[in-house]
PDB file of C-alpha atoms in Angstrom:
ATOM      1  CA  MET A   1      -1.307  18.384 -12.214  1.00 73.00           C
ATOM      2  CA  THR A   2       1.018  19.933  -9.782  1.00 86.00           C
ATOM      3  CA  ILE A   3       2.068  16.324  -8.442  1.00 87.00           C
ATOM      4  CA  SER A   4       2.371  15.039 -11.868  1.00 87.00           C
ATOM      5  CA  LYS A   5       5.033  18.257 -12.764  1.00 89.00           C
ATOM      6  CA  ASN A   6       6.924  17.576  -9.553  1.00 92.00           C
ATOM      7  CA  HIS A   7       7.494  13.800  -9.694  1.00 92.00           C
ATOM      8  CA  ALA A   8       7.940  11.269 -12.377  1.00 91.00           C
ATOM      9  CA  MET A   9       6.896   8.484 -10.172  1.00 93.00           C
ATOM     10  CA  ILE A  10       3.984   8.132  -8.009  1.00 94.00           C
ATOM     11  CA  VAL A  11       3.456   5.079  -6.008  1.00 95.00           C
ATOM     12  CA  ILE A  12       0.028   4.262  -4.428  1.00 93.00           C
ATOM     13  CA  GLU A  13      -1.365   0.878  -2.817  1.00 91.00           C
ATOM     14  CA  ASP A  14      -3.521  -1.301  -4.843  1.00 89.00           C
ATOM     15  CA  LEU A  15      -6.522  -1.246  -2.559  1.00 77.00           C
ATOM     16  CA  LYS A  16      -9.327  -3.274  -3.208  1.00 73.00           C
ATOM     17  CA  VAL A  17     -12.303  -1.035  -2.349  1.00 64.00           C
ATOM     18  CA  ALA A  18     -14.710  -3.931  -2.468  1.00 62.00           C
ATOM     19  CA  ASN A  19     -12.907  -5.435   0.255  1.00 58.00           C
ATOM     20  CA  MET A  20     -12.847  -2.880   2.270  1.00 56.00           C
ATOM     21  CA  SER A  21     -16.309  -1.887   2.034  1.00 58.00           C
ATOM     22  CA  LYS A  22     -17.988  -5.634   2.797  1.00 59.00           C
ATOM     23  CA  SER A  23     -21.059  -5.459   5.187  1.00 59.00           C
ATOM     24  CA  ALA A  24     -20.864  -6.306   8.692  1.00 57.00           C
ATOM     25  CA  VAL A  25     -24.310  -7.595   8.952  1.00 58.00           C
ATOM     26  CA  GLY A  26     -23.721 -11.127   9.621  1.00 56.00           C
ATOM     27  CA  THR A  27     -26.552 -14.002   9.538  1.00 54.00           C
ATOM     28  CA  VAL A  28     -29.414 -14.625  11.664  1.00 50.00           C
ATOM     29  CA  SER A  29     -27.521 -17.376  13.530  1.00 56.00           C
ATOM     30  CA  GLN A  30     -24.606 -15.080  13.856  1.00 59.00           C
ATOM     31  CA  PRO A  31     -25.287 -11.266  13.732  1.00 58.00           C
ATOM     32  CA  GLY A  32     -22.216  -8.644  12.894  1.00 59.00           C
ATOM     33  CA  ARG A  33     -20.817  -6.477  15.419  1.00 62.00           C
ATOM     34  CA  ASN A  34     -20.713  -2.817  15.262  1.00 61.00           C
ATOM     35  CA  VAL A  35     -22.898  -2.866  12.049  1.00 64.00           C
ATOM     36  CA  ARG A  36     -23.600   1.053  12.063  1.00 65.00           C
ATOM     37  CA  ALA A  37     -20.265   2.118  12.792  1.00 63.00           C
ATOM     38  CA  LYS A  38     -19.383  -0.304   9.783  1.00 63.00           C
ATOM     39  CA  SER A  39     -21.953   1.349   7.590  1.00 70.00           C
ATOM     40  CA  GLY A  40     -20.719   4.548   8.164  1.00 68.00           C
ATOM     41  CA  LEU A  41     -17.088   3.728   7.341  1.00 66.00           C
ATOM     42  CA  ASN A  42     -18.296   1.904   4.052  1.00 68.00           C
ATOM     43  CA  ARG A  43     -20.298   4.979   3.427  1.00 71.00           C
ATOM     44  CA  SER A  44     -17.204   7.195   3.735  1.00 70.00           C
ATOM     45  CA  ILE A  45     -14.869   4.638   1.770  1.00 65.00           C
ATOM     46  CA  LEU A  46     -17.353   4.606  -1.135  1.00 68.00           C
ATOM     47  CA  ASP A  47     -17.726   8.662  -1.116  1.00 69.00           C
ATOM     48  CA  GLN A  48     -13.855   8.882  -1.619  1.00 71.00           C
ATOM     49  CA  GLY A  49     -14.027   8.156  -5.563  1.00 76.00           C
ATOM     50  CA  TRP A  50     -10.824   5.842  -5.108  1.00 77.00           C
ATOM     51  CA  TYR A  51     -10.838   4.739  -8.671  1.00 83.00           C
ATOM     52  CA  GLU A  52     -11.017   7.928 -10.002  1.00 85.00           C
ATOM     53  CA  LEU A  53      -8.064   9.458  -8.203  1.00 86.00           C
ATOM     54  CA  ARG A  54      -6.198   6.492  -9.608  1.00 88.00           C
ATOM     55  CA  ARG A  55      -7.530   7.066 -12.712  1.00 90.00           C
ATOM     56  CA  GLN A  56      -6.572  11.066 -12.817  1.00 92.00           C
ATOM     57  CA  LEU A  57      -3.287  10.391 -11.585  1.00 92.00           C
ATOM     58  CA  LYS A  58      -2.570   7.863 -14.362  1.00 93.00           C
ATOM     59  CA  TYR A  59      -3.831  10.186 -16.800  1.00 93.00           C
ATOM     60  CA  LYS A  60      -1.676  13.118 -15.617  1.00 94.00           C
ATOM     61  CA  GLN A  61       1.482  10.987 -15.140  1.00 94.00           C
ATOM     62  CA  ALA A  62       0.957   9.961 -18.452  1.00 93.00           C
ATOM     63  CA  TRP A  63       0.723  13.477 -19.898  1.00 92.00           C
ATOM     64  CA  CYS A  64       3.472  14.400 -18.029  1.00 93.00           C
ATOM     65  CA  GLY A  65       5.895  11.615 -19.011  1.00 92.00           C
ATOM     66  CA  GLY A  66       5.829   9.935 -15.457  1.00 92.00           C
ATOM     67  CA  GLN A  67       4.147   6.847 -14.163  1.00 92.00           C
ATOM     68  CA  VAL A  68       2.083   5.249 -11.693  1.00 94.00           C
ATOM     69  CA  ILE A  69       2.943   2.412  -9.990  1.00 94.00           C
ATOM     70  CA  ALA A  70       0.362   0.226  -7.768  1.00 93.00           C
ATOM     71  CA  VAL A  71       1.620  -2.036  -5.135  1.00 93.00           C
ATOM     72  CA  PRO A  72      -0.072  -4.404  -2.820  1.00 92.00           C
ATOM     73  CA  PRO A  73      -0.728  -3.372   0.751  1.00 91.00           C
ATOM     74  CA  VAL A  74       0.227  -6.519   2.080  1.00 92.00           C
ATOM     75  CA  TYR A  75       1.933  -5.917   5.392  1.00 94.00           C
ATOM     76  CA  THR A  76       2.585  -2.368   4.508  1.00 94.00           C
ATOM     77  CA  SER A  77       1.407  -1.064   7.962  1.00 94.00           C
ATOM     78  CA  GLN A  78       3.454  -3.638   9.860  1.00 96.00           C
ATOM     79  CA  LYS A  79       6.832  -3.941   8.239  1.00 97.00           C
ATOM     80  CA  CYS A  80       9.746  -1.702   9.246  1.00 97.00           C
ATOM     81  CA  ALA A  81      10.712   0.723   7.228  1.00 96.00           C
ATOM     82  CA  CYS A  82      14.174   0.508   8.744  1.00 96.00           C
ATOM     83  CA  CYS A  83      15.083  -2.757   9.535  1.00 96.00           C
ATOM     84  CA  GLY A  84      12.540  -4.884   7.310  1.00 95.00           C
ATOM     85  CA  HIS A  85      10.966  -6.428  10.683  1.00 97.00           C
ATOM     86  CA  THR A  86       7.159  -7.486   9.755  1.00 96.00           C
ATOM     87  CA  ALA A  87       5.100  -8.256  12.978  1.00 96.00           C
ATOM     88  CA  LYS A  88       1.477  -7.364  13.916  1.00 95.00           C
ATOM     89  CA  GLU A  89       2.850  -6.058  17.348  1.00 96.00           C
ATOM     90  CA  ASN A  90       4.774  -3.482  15.564  1.00 96.00           C
ATOM     91  CA  ARG A  91       1.806  -1.637  14.954  1.00 94.00           C
ATOM     92  CA  LEU A  92       0.945  -0.093  18.241  1.00 88.00           C
ATOM     93  CA  SER A  93      -2.295   1.764  17.806  1.00 92.00           C
ATOM     94  CA  GLN A  94      -4.028   3.310  14.638  1.00 91.00           C
ATOM     95  CA  SER A  95      -1.258   6.065  14.547  1.00 94.00           C
ATOM     96  CA  GLN A  96       2.053   4.955  16.293  1.00 96.00           C
ATOM     97  CA  PHE A  97       4.439   2.247  14.680  1.00 97.00           C
ATOM     98  CA  GLU A  98       7.608   0.828  17.109  1.00 97.00           C
ATOM     99  CA  CYS A  99       9.315  -1.673  15.711  1.00 97.00           C
ATOM    100  CA  GLN A 100       9.757  -4.499  18.430  1.00 97.00           C
ATOM    101  CA  LYS A 101      13.206  -5.888  16.609  1.00 97.00           C
ATOM    102  CA  CYS A 102      15.112  -2.688  16.085  1.00 97.00           C
ATOM    103  CA  GLY A 103      13.110  -0.090  18.463  1.00 96.00           C
ATOM    104  CA  TYR A 104      12.104   2.676  15.100  1.00 97.00           C
ATOM    105  CA  THR A 105       9.571   4.254  16.166  1.00 97.00           C
ATOM    106  CA  GLU A 106       7.533   6.570  13.894  1.00 97.00           C
ATOM    107  CA  ASN A 107       3.773   7.444  12.761  1.00 97.00           C
ATOM    108  CA  ALA A 108       2.320   4.601  11.354  1.00 96.00           C
ATOM    109  CA  ASP A 109       1.302   6.590   8.084  1.00 95.00           C
ATOM    110  CA  ILE A 110       4.381   7.812   7.554  1.00 97.00           C
ATOM    111  CA  ASN A 111       6.192   4.161   8.020  1.00 97.00           C
ATOM    112  CA  GLY A 112       3.821   2.943   5.785  1.00 96.00           C
ATOM    113  CA  ALA A 113       4.424   5.305   3.213  1.00 96.00           C
ATOM    114  CA  ARG A 114       7.875   4.650   3.173  1.00 97.00           C
ATOM    115  CA  ASN A 115       7.327   0.743   2.822  1.00 96.00           C
ATOM    116  CA  ILE A 116       5.351   1.572  -0.350  1.00 96.00           C
ATOM    117  CA  LEU A 117       7.978   3.854  -1.666  1.00 96.00           C
ATOM    118  CA  ALA A 118      10.271   1.143  -1.337  1.00 94.00           C
ATOM    119  CA  ALA A 119       7.918  -1.306  -3.044  1.00 93.00           C
ATOM    120  CA  GLY A 120       7.394   0.882  -6.130  1.00 93.00           C
ATOM    121  CA  HIS A 121      11.703   1.471  -6.466  1.00 93.00           C
ATOM    122  CA  ALA A 122      11.759  -2.260  -6.580  1.00 90.00           C
ATOM    123  CA  VAL A 123       8.993  -2.510  -9.277  1.00 89.00           C
ATOM    124  CA  LEU A 124      10.984   0.244 -10.925  1.00 87.00           C
ATOM    125  CA  ALA A 125      14.382  -1.196 -10.474  1.00 87.00           C
ATOM    126  CA  CYS A 126      13.656  -4.936 -11.300  1.00 83.00           C
ATOM    127  CA  GLY A 127      11.087  -4.188 -14.415  1.00 71.00           C
ATOM    128  CA  GLY A 128       8.242  -6.186 -13.108  1.00 59.00           C
ATOM    129  CA  THR A 129       5.380  -6.208 -11.168  1.00 54.00           C
ATOM    130  CA  VAL A 130       4.901  -7.013  -7.339  1.00 52.00           C
ATOM    131  CA  GLN A 131       3.304  -9.754  -5.537  1.00 50.00           C
ATOM    132  CA  LEU A 132       3.214 -10.355  -2.099  1.00 48.00           C
ATOM    133  CA  GLY A 133       5.973  -7.259  -1.660  1.00 48.00           C
ATOM    134  CA  ARG A 134       8.571  -8.843  -3.791  1.00 51.00           C
ATOM    135  CA  PRO A 135       9.089  -8.217  -7.586  1.00 51.00           C
ATOM    136  CA  LEU A 136       8.224 -10.656 -10.146  1.00 52.00           C
ATOM    137  CA  LYS A 137      11.420 -10.154 -12.269  1.00 52.00           C
ATOM    138  CA  GLN A 138      14.567 -10.422 -10.452  1.00 52.00           C
ATOM    139  CA  GLU A 139      18.280 -10.321 -11.080  1.00 53.00           C
ATOM    140  CA  PRO A 140      20.011 -13.416 -10.128  1.00 51.00           C
ATOM    141  CA  THR A 141      21.734 -13.306  -6.895  1.00 54.00           C
ATOM    142  CA  GLU A 142      24.342 -16.044  -7.637  1.00 58.00           C
ATOM    143  CA  VAL A 143      26.603 -16.348 -10.454  1.00 55.00           C
ATOM    144  CA  SER A 144      26.345 -20.076 -11.673  1.00 50.00           C
ATOM    145  CA  GLN A 145      29.719 -21.780 -12.306  1.00 53.00           C
ATOM    146  CA  ALA A 146      28.484 -22.789 -16.134  1.00 53.00           C
ATOM    147  CA  SER A 147      28.204 -19.039 -16.905  1.00 50.00           C
ATOM    148  CA  VAL A 148      31.702 -18.400 -15.598  1.00 48.00           C
TER     149      VAL A 148
END
């Protein structure tokens, strides 16, 4: 309840838990790699109750007059929150982010959180939902000659 009282907008990634917890077993002809590690990761992912957390956030935000915005997780960990450059090489490790274009360095989770928040602000400003990191509803960028 504290989060809902202190924040009018909460932005989360629209994670597809079913995709995150797919089996690594593979087939007889092409057996999977790191099956034991993947099964442990799957168990941890499924034990978290992501749907229930999201449901409770929405419920509490509605109660307090706020909102929850879910944005697609596409490239949130590879995009620079400073200059917008997106590249796989920006993500040096699980915890380190360094933009190859502008040199911005930050903890990868903080950089990703900034990108998620920016996507939520874009949704709020444009009144639509995001798809591939862009709002569906946008204000026109150019004035046509017919309307002048």
